[in-house]
Coordinates of N, CA and C in Angstrom, one line a residue:
Chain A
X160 N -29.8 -12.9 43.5 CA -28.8 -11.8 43.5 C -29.3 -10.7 42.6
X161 N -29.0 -9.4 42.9 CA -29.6 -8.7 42.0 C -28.5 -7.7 41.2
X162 N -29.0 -7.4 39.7 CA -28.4 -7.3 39.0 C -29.4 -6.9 37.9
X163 N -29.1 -7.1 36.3 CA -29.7 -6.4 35.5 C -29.6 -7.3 34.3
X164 N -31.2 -7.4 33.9 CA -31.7 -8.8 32.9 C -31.3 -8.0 31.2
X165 N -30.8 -8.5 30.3 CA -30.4 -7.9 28.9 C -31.2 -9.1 28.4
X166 N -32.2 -9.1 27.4 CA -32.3 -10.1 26.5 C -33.0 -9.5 25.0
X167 N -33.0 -10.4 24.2 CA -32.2 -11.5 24.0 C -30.4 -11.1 23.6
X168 N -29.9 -12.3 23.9 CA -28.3 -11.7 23.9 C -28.6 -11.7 22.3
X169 N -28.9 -12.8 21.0 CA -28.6 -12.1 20.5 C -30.1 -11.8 19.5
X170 N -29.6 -11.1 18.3 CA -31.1 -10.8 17.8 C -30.7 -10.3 16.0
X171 N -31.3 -11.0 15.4 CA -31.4 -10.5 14.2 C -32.6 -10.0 13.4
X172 N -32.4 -9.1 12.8 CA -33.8 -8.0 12.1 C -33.6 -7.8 10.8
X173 N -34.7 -7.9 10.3 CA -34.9 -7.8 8.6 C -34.6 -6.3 8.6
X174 N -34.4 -5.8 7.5 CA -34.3 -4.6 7.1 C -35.9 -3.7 6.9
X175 N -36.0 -3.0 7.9 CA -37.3 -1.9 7.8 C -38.4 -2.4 8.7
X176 N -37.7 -3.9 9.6 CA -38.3 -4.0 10.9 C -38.3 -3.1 12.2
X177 N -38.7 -3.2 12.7 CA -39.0 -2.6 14.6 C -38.6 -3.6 15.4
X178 N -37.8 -3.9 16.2 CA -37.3 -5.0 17.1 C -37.0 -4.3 18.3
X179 N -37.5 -4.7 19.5 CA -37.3 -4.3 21.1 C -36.5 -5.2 22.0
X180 N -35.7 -4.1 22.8 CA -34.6 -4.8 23.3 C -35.2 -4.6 24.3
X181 N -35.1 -5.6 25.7 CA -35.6 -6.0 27.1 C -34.3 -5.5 28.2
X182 N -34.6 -4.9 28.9 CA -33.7 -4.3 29.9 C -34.6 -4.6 31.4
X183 N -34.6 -5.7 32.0 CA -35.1 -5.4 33.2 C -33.6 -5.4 34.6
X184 N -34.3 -4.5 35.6 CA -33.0 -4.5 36.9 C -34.0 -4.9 38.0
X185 N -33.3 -5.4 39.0 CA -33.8 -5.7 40.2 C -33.4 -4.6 41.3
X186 N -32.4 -3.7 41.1 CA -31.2 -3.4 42.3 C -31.6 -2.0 42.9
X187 N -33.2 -2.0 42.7 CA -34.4 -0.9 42.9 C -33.4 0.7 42.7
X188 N -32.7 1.1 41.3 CA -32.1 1.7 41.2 C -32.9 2.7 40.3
X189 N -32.9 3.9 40.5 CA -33.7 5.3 39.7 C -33.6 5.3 38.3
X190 N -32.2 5.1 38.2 CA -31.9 5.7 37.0 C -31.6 4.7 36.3
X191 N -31.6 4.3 34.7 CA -31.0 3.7 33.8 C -30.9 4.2 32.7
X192 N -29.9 3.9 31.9 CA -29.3 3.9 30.4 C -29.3 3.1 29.8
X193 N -29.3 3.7 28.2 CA -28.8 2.5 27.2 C -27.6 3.0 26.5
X194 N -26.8 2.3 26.3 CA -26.1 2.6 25.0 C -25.2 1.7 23.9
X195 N -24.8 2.2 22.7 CA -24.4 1.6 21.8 C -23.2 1.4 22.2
X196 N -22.3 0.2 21.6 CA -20.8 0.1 21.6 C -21.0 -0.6 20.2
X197 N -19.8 0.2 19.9 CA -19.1 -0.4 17.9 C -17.6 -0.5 18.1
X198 N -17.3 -1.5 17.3 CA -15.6 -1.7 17.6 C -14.8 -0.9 17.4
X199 N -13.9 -1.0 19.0 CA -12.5 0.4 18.9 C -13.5 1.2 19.1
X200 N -14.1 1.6 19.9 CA -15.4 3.0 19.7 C -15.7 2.8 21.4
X201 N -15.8 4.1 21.9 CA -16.5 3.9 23.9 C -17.8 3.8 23.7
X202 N -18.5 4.1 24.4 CA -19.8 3.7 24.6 C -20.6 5.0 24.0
X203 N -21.2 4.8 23.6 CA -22.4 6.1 22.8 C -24.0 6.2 23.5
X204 N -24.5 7.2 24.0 CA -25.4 7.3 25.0 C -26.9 7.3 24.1
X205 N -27.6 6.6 24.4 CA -28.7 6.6 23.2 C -29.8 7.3 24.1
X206 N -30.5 6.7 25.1 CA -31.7 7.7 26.2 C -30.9 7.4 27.5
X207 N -31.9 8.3 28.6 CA -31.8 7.9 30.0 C -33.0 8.1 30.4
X208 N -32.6 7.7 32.0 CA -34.0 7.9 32.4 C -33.8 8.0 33.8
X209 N -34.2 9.2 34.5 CA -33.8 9.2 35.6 C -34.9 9.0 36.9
X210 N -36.0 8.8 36.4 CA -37.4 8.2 37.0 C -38.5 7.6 36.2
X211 N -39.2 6.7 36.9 CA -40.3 6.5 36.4 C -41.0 7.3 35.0
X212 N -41.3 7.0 34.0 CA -41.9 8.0 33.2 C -41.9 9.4 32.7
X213 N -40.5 9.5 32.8 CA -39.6 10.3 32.2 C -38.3 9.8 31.4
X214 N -38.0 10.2 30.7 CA -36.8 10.0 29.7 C -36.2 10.9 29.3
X215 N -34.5 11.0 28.6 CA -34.2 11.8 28.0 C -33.8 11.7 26.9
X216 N -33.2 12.0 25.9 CA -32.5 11.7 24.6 C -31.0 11.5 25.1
X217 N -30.4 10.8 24.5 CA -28.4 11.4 24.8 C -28.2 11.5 23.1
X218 N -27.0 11.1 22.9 CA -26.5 11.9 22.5 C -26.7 11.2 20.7
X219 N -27.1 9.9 20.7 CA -27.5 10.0 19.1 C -28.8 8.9 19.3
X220 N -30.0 9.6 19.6 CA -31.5 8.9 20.3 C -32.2 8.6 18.6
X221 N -31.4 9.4 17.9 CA -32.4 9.0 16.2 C -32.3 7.8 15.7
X222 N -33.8 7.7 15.8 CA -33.6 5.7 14.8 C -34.5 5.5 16.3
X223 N -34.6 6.1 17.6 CA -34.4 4.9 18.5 C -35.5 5.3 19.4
X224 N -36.1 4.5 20.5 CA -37.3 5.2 21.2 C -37.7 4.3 22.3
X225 N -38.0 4.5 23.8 CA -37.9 4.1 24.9 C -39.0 4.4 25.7
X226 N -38.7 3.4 26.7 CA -40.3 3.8 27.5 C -40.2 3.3 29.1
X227 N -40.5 4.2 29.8 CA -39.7 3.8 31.5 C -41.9 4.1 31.9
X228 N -42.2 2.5 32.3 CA -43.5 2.8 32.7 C -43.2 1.8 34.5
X229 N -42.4 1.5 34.1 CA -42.4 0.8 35.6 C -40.9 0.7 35.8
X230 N -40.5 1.3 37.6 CA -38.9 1.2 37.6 C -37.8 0.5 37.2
X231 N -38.4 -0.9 37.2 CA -37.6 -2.1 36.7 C -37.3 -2.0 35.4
X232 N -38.1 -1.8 34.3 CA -38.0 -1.9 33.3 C -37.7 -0.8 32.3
X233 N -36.6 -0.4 31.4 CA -36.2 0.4 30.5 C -36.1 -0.3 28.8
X234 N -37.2 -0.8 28.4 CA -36.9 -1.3 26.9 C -37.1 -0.5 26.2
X235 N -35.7 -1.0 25.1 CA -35.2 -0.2 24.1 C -35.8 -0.6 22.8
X236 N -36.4 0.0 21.7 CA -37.0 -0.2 20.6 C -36.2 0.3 19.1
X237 N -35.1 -0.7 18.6 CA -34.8 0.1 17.4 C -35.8 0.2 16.5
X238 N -36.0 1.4 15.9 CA -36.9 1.3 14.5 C -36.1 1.4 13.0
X239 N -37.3 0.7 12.5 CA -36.5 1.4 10.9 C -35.7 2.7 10.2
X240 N -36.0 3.3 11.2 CA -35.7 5.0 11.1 C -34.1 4.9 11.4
X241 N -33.3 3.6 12.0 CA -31.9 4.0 12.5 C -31.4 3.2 11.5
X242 N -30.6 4.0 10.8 CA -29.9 3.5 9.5 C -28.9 2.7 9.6
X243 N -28.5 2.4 10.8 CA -27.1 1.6 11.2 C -27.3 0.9 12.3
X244 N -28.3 0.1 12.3 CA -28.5 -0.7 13.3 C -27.7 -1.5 14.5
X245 N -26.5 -2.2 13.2 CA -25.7 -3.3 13.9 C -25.0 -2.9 14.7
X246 N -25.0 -3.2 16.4 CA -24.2 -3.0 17.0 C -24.3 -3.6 18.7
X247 N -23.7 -3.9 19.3 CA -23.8 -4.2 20.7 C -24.2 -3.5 21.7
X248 N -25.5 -3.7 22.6 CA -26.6 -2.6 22.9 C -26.7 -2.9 24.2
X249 N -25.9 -2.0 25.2 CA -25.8 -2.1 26.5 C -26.7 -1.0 27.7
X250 N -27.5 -2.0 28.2 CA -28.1 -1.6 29.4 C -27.0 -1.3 31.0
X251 N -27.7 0.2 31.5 CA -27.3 0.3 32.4 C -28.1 0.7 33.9
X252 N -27.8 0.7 35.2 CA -28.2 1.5 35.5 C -27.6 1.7 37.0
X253 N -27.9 3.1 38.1 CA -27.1 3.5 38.6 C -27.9 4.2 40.3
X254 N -27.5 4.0 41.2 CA -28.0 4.7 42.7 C -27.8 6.4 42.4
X255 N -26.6 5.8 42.2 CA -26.1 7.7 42.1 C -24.8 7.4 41.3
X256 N -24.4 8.2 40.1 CA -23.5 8.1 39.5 C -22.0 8.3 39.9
X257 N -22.1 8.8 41.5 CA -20.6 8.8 42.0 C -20.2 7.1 42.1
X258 N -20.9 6.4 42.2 CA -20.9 5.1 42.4 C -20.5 4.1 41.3
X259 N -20.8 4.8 40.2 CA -20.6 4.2 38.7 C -21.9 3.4 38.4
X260 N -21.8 2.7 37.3 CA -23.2 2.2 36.5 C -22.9 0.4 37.0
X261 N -24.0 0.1 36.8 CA -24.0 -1.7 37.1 C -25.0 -2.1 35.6
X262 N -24.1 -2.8 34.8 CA -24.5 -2.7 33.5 C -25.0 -4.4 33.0
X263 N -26.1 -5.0 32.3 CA -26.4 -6.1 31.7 C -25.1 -6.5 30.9
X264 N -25.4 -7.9 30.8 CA -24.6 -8.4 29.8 C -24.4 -8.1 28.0
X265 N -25.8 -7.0 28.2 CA -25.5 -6.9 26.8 C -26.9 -7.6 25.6
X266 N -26.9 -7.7 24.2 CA -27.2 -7.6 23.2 C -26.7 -7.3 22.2
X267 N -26.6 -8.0 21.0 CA -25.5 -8.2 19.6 C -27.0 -8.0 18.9
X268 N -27.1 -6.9 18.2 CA -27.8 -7.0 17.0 C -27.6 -7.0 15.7
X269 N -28.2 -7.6 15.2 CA -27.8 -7.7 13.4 C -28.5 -7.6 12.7
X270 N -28.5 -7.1 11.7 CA -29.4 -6.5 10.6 C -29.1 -7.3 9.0
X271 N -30.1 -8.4 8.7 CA -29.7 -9.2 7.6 C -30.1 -8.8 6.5
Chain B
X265 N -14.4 20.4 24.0 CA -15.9 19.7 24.5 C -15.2 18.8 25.8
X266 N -16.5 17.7 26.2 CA -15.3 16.7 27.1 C -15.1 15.6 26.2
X267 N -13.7 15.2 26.5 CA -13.5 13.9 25.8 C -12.4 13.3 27.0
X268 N -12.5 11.6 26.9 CA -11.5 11.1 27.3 C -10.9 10.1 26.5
X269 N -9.5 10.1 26.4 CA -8.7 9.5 25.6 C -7.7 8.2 26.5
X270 N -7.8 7.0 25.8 CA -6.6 6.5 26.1 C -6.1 5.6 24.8
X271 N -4.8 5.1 25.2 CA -4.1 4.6 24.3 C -5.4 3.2 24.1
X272 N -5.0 2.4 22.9 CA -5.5 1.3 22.2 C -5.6 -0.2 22.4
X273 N -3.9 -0.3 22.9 CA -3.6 -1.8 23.1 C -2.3 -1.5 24.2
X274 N -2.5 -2.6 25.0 CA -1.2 -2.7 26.4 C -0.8 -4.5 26.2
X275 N 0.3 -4.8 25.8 CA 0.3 -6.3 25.9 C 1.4 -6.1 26.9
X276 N 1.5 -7.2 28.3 CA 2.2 -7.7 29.2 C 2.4 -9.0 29.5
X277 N 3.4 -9.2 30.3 CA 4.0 -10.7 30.6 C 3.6 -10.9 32.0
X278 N 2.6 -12.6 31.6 CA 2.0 -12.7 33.3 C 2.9 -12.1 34.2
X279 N 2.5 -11.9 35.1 CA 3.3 -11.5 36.5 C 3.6 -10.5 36.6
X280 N 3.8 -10.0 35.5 CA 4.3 -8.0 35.5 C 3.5 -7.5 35.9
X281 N 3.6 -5.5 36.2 CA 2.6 -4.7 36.2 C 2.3 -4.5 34.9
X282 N 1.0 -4.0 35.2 CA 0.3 -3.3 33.9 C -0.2 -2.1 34.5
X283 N 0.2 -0.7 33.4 CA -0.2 0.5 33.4 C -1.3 0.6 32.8
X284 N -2.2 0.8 32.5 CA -3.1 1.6 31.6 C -3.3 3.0 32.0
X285 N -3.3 3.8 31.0 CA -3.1 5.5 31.2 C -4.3 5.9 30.8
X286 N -5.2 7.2 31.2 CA -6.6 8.0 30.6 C -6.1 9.5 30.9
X287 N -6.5 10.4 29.8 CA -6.6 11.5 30.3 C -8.1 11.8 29.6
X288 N -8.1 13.6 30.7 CA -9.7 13.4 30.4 C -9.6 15.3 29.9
X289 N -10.7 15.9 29.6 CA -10.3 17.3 29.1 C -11.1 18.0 30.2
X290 N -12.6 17.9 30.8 CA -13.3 18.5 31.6 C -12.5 18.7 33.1
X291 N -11.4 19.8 33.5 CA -11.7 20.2 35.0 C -12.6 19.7 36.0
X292 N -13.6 19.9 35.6 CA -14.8 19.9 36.7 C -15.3 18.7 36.7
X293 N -14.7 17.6 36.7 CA -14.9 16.3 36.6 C -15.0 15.6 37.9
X294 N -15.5 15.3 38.4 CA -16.3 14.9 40.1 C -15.6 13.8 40.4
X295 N -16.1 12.5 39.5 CA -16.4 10.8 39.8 C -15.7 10.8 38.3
X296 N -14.1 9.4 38.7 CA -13.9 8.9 38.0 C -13.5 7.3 38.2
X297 N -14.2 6.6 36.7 CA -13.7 5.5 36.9 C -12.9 4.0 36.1
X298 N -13.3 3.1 36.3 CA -12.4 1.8 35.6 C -13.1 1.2 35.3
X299 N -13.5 0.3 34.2 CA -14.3 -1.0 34.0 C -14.0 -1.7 33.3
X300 N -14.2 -3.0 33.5 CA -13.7 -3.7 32.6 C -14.7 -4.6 31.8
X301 N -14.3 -5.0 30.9 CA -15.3 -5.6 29.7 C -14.5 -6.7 28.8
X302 N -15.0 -8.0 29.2 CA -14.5 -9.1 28.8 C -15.3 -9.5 27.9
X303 N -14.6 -10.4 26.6 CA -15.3 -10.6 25.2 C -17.0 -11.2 25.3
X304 N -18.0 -10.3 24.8 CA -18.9 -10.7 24.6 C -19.9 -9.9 25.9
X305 N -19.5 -9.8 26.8 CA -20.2 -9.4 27.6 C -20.3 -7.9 28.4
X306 N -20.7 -7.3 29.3 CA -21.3 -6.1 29.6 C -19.9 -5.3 30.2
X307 N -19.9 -4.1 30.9 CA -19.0 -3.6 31.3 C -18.9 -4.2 33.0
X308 N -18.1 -4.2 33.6 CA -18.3 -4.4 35.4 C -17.0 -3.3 35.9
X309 N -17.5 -2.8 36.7 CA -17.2 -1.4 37.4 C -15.8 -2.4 38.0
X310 N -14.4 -1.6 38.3 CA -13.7 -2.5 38.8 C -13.5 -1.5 40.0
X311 N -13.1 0.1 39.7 CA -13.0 0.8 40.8 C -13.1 2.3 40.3
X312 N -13.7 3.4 41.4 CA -14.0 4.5 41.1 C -12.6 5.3 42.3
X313 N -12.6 6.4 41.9 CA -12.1 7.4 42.6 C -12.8 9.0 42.6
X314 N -12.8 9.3 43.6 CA -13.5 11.0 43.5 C -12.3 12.2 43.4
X315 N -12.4 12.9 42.9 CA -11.6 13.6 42.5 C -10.8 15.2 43.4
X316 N -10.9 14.9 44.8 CA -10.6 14.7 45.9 C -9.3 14.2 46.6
X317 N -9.3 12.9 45.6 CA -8.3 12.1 45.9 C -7.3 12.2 45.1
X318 N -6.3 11.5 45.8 CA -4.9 11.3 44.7 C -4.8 10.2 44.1
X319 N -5.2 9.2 45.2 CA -4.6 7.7 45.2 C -5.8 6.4 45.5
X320 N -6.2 5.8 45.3 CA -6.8 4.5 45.9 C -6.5 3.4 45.2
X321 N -6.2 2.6 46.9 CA -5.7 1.2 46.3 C -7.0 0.3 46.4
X322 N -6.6 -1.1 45.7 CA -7.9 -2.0 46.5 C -7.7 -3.1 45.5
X323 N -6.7 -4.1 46.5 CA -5.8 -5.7 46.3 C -5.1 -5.3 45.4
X324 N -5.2 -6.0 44.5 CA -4.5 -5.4 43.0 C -4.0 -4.3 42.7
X325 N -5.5 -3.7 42.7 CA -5.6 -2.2 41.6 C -5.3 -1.2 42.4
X326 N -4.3 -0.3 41.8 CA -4.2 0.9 42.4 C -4.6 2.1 41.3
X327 N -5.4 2.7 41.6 CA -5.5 4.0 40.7 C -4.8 5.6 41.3
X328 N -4.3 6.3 40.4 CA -3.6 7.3 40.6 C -4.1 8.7 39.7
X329 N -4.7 9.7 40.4 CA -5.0 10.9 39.6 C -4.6 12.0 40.0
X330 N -4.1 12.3 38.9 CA -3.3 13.6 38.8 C -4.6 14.6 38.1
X331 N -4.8 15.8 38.9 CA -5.9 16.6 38.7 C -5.1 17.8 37.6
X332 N -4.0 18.1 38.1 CA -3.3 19.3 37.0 C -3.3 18.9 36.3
X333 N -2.5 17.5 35.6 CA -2.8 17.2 34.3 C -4.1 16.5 33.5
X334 N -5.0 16.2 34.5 CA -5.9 15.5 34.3 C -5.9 14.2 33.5
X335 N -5.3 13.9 34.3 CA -4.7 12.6 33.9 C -4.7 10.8 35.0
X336 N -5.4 10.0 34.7 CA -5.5 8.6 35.7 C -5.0 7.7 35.3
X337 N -4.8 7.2 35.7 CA -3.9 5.6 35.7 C -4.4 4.3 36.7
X338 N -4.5 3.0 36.3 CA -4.8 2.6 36.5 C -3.9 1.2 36.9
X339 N -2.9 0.6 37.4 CA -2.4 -0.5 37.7 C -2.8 -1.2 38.4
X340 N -2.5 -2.6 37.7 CA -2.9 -3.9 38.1 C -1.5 -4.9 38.3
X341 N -1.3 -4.9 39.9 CA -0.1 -5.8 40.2 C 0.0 -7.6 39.3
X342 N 1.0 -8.4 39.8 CA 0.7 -9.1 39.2 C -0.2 -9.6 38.4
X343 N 0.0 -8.8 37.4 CA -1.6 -9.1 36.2 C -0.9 -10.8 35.9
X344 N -2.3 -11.6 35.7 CA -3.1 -12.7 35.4 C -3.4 -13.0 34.0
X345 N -3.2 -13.8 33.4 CA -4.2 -14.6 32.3 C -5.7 -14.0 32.4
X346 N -6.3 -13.5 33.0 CA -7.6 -13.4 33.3 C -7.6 -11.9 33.3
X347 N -6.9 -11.4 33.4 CA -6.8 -10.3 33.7 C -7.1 -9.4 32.0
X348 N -6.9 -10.5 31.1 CA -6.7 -10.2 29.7 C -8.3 -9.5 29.2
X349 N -8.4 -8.1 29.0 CA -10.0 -7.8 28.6 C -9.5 -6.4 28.2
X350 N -10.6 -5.7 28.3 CA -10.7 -4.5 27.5 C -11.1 -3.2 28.4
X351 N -10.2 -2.7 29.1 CA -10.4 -1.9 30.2 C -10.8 -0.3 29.4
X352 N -12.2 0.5 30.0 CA -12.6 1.4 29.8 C -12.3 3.1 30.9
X353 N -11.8 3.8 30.8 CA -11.5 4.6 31.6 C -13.6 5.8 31.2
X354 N -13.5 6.6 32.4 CA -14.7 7.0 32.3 C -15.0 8.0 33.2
X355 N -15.2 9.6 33.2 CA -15.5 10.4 34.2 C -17.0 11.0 33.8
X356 N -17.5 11.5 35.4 CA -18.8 12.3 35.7 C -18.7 13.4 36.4
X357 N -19.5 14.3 36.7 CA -19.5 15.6 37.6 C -21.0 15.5 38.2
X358 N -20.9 16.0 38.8 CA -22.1 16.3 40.1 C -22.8 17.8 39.1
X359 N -22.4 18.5 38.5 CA -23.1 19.6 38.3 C -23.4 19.7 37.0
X360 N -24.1 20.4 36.1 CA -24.0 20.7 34.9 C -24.6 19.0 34.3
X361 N -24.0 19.1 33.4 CA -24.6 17.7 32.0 C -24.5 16.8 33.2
X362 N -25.2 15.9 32.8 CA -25.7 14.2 33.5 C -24.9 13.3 33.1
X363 N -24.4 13.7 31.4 CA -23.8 12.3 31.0 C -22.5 11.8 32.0
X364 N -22.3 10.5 31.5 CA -20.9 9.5 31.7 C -20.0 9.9 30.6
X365 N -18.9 9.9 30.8 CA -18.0 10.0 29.3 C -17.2 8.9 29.8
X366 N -17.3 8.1 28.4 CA -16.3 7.1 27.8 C -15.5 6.9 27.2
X367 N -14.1 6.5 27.8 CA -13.0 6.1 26.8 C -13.0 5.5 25.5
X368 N -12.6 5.0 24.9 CA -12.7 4.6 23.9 C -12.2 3.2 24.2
X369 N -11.3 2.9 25.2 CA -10.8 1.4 25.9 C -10.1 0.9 25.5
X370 N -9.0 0.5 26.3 CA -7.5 0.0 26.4 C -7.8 -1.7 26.4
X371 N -7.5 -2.5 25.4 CA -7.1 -3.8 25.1 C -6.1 -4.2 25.6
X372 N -5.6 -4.9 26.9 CA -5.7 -5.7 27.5 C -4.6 -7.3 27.7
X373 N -3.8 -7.3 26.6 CA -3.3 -8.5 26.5 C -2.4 -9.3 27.5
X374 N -2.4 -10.5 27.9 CA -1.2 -10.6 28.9 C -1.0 -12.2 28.1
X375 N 0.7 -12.0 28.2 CA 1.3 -13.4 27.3 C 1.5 -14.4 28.5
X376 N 1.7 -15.5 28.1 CA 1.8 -16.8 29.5 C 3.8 -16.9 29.9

């Protein structure tokens, strides 16, 4: 079936580590997203990417940094640089957005 | 700016309807839609409408948008025990910005 790989669900990081989140899709779709969710809070847009080897920032990309080298794959890398790490880190991605997003299960990160 | 808003918490009694309400601020809003997001895991698209429309039904769910007030709704007939999650309202446009805007998301409850 095809759909969209999030791992690891969950993940804990020392403070002033680099930890990379895995986003693979099968559903040979252009475009994908990431973004944050925090409780009581919608979704917050962190990059996109609307082809191969290009990217964009959205709307709070600091702390954070991405890399689209093959369609399938959109991994997300928090760095030390994002002060507020902890939060649930959702992959997306989409044919055409009149269609809506087909999104992974997700990622819980924690910062000990 | 754009923003969309809906209320926080909806608790209902199996078998009733459930309302959930969204309004949104952007006019020029193309593609809107519904998802739902059950504890721990990712969002799943439940249904979209183009803004074009007034009305789409589909089993259950009927969504309703009102363009003058910019305003959608979403009902779920006999809501379910299962039905109990965290519904996100969400619009896009074809022109201008790329982003998705996200609700902030309606909680969900239904008593036995």
């Amino acid at each position: 079936d095809g759909g969209i790989t999030q791992s690891p669900k969950y993940l804990f990081r020392k403070e002033g580590q680099n930890v990379t989140l895995s986003c693979e899709q099968n559903l040979n779709h252009d475009a994908m997203y990431w973004y944050r969710q925090d409780p009581g809070q919608g979704l917050r847009l962190i990059y996109y990417s609307q082809i191969v080897n290009d990217f964009q920032k959205g709307d709070i990309a600091e702390g954070y940094s991405v890399s689209r080298e093959k369609k399938e794959s959109f991994p997300l890398t928090v760095t030390s640089a994002q002060k507020n790490p902890t939060a649930f880190y959702l992959c997306a991605s989409s044919e055409h957005r009149k269609y809506g997003y087909t999104f992974g299960s997700g990622t819980r990160l924690t910062v000990v | 700016g754009e923003d969309v808003e809906q209320s926080l918490f909806l608790s209902v009694r199996e078998g009733d309807s459930s309302v959930i309400n969204c309004t949104y601020t952007d006019s020029s809003s193309t593609y809107l839609y519904w998802y739902k997001q059950e504890p721990g895991a990712g969002l799943q698209l439940l249904t979209y409408i183009f803004s074009n429309m007034d009305m789409k039904q589909d089993q259950r769910l009927t969504v309703l948008l009102n363009k003058k007030d910019k305003h959608l709704s979403l009902r779920i007939a006999d809501t379910q025990t299962g039905d109990s999650a965290i519904y996100f309202c969400a619009e896009s446009k074809d022109t201008g910005g790329f982003k998705t805007i996200f609700g902030a998301g309606t909680r969900l409850f239904v008593k036995a």
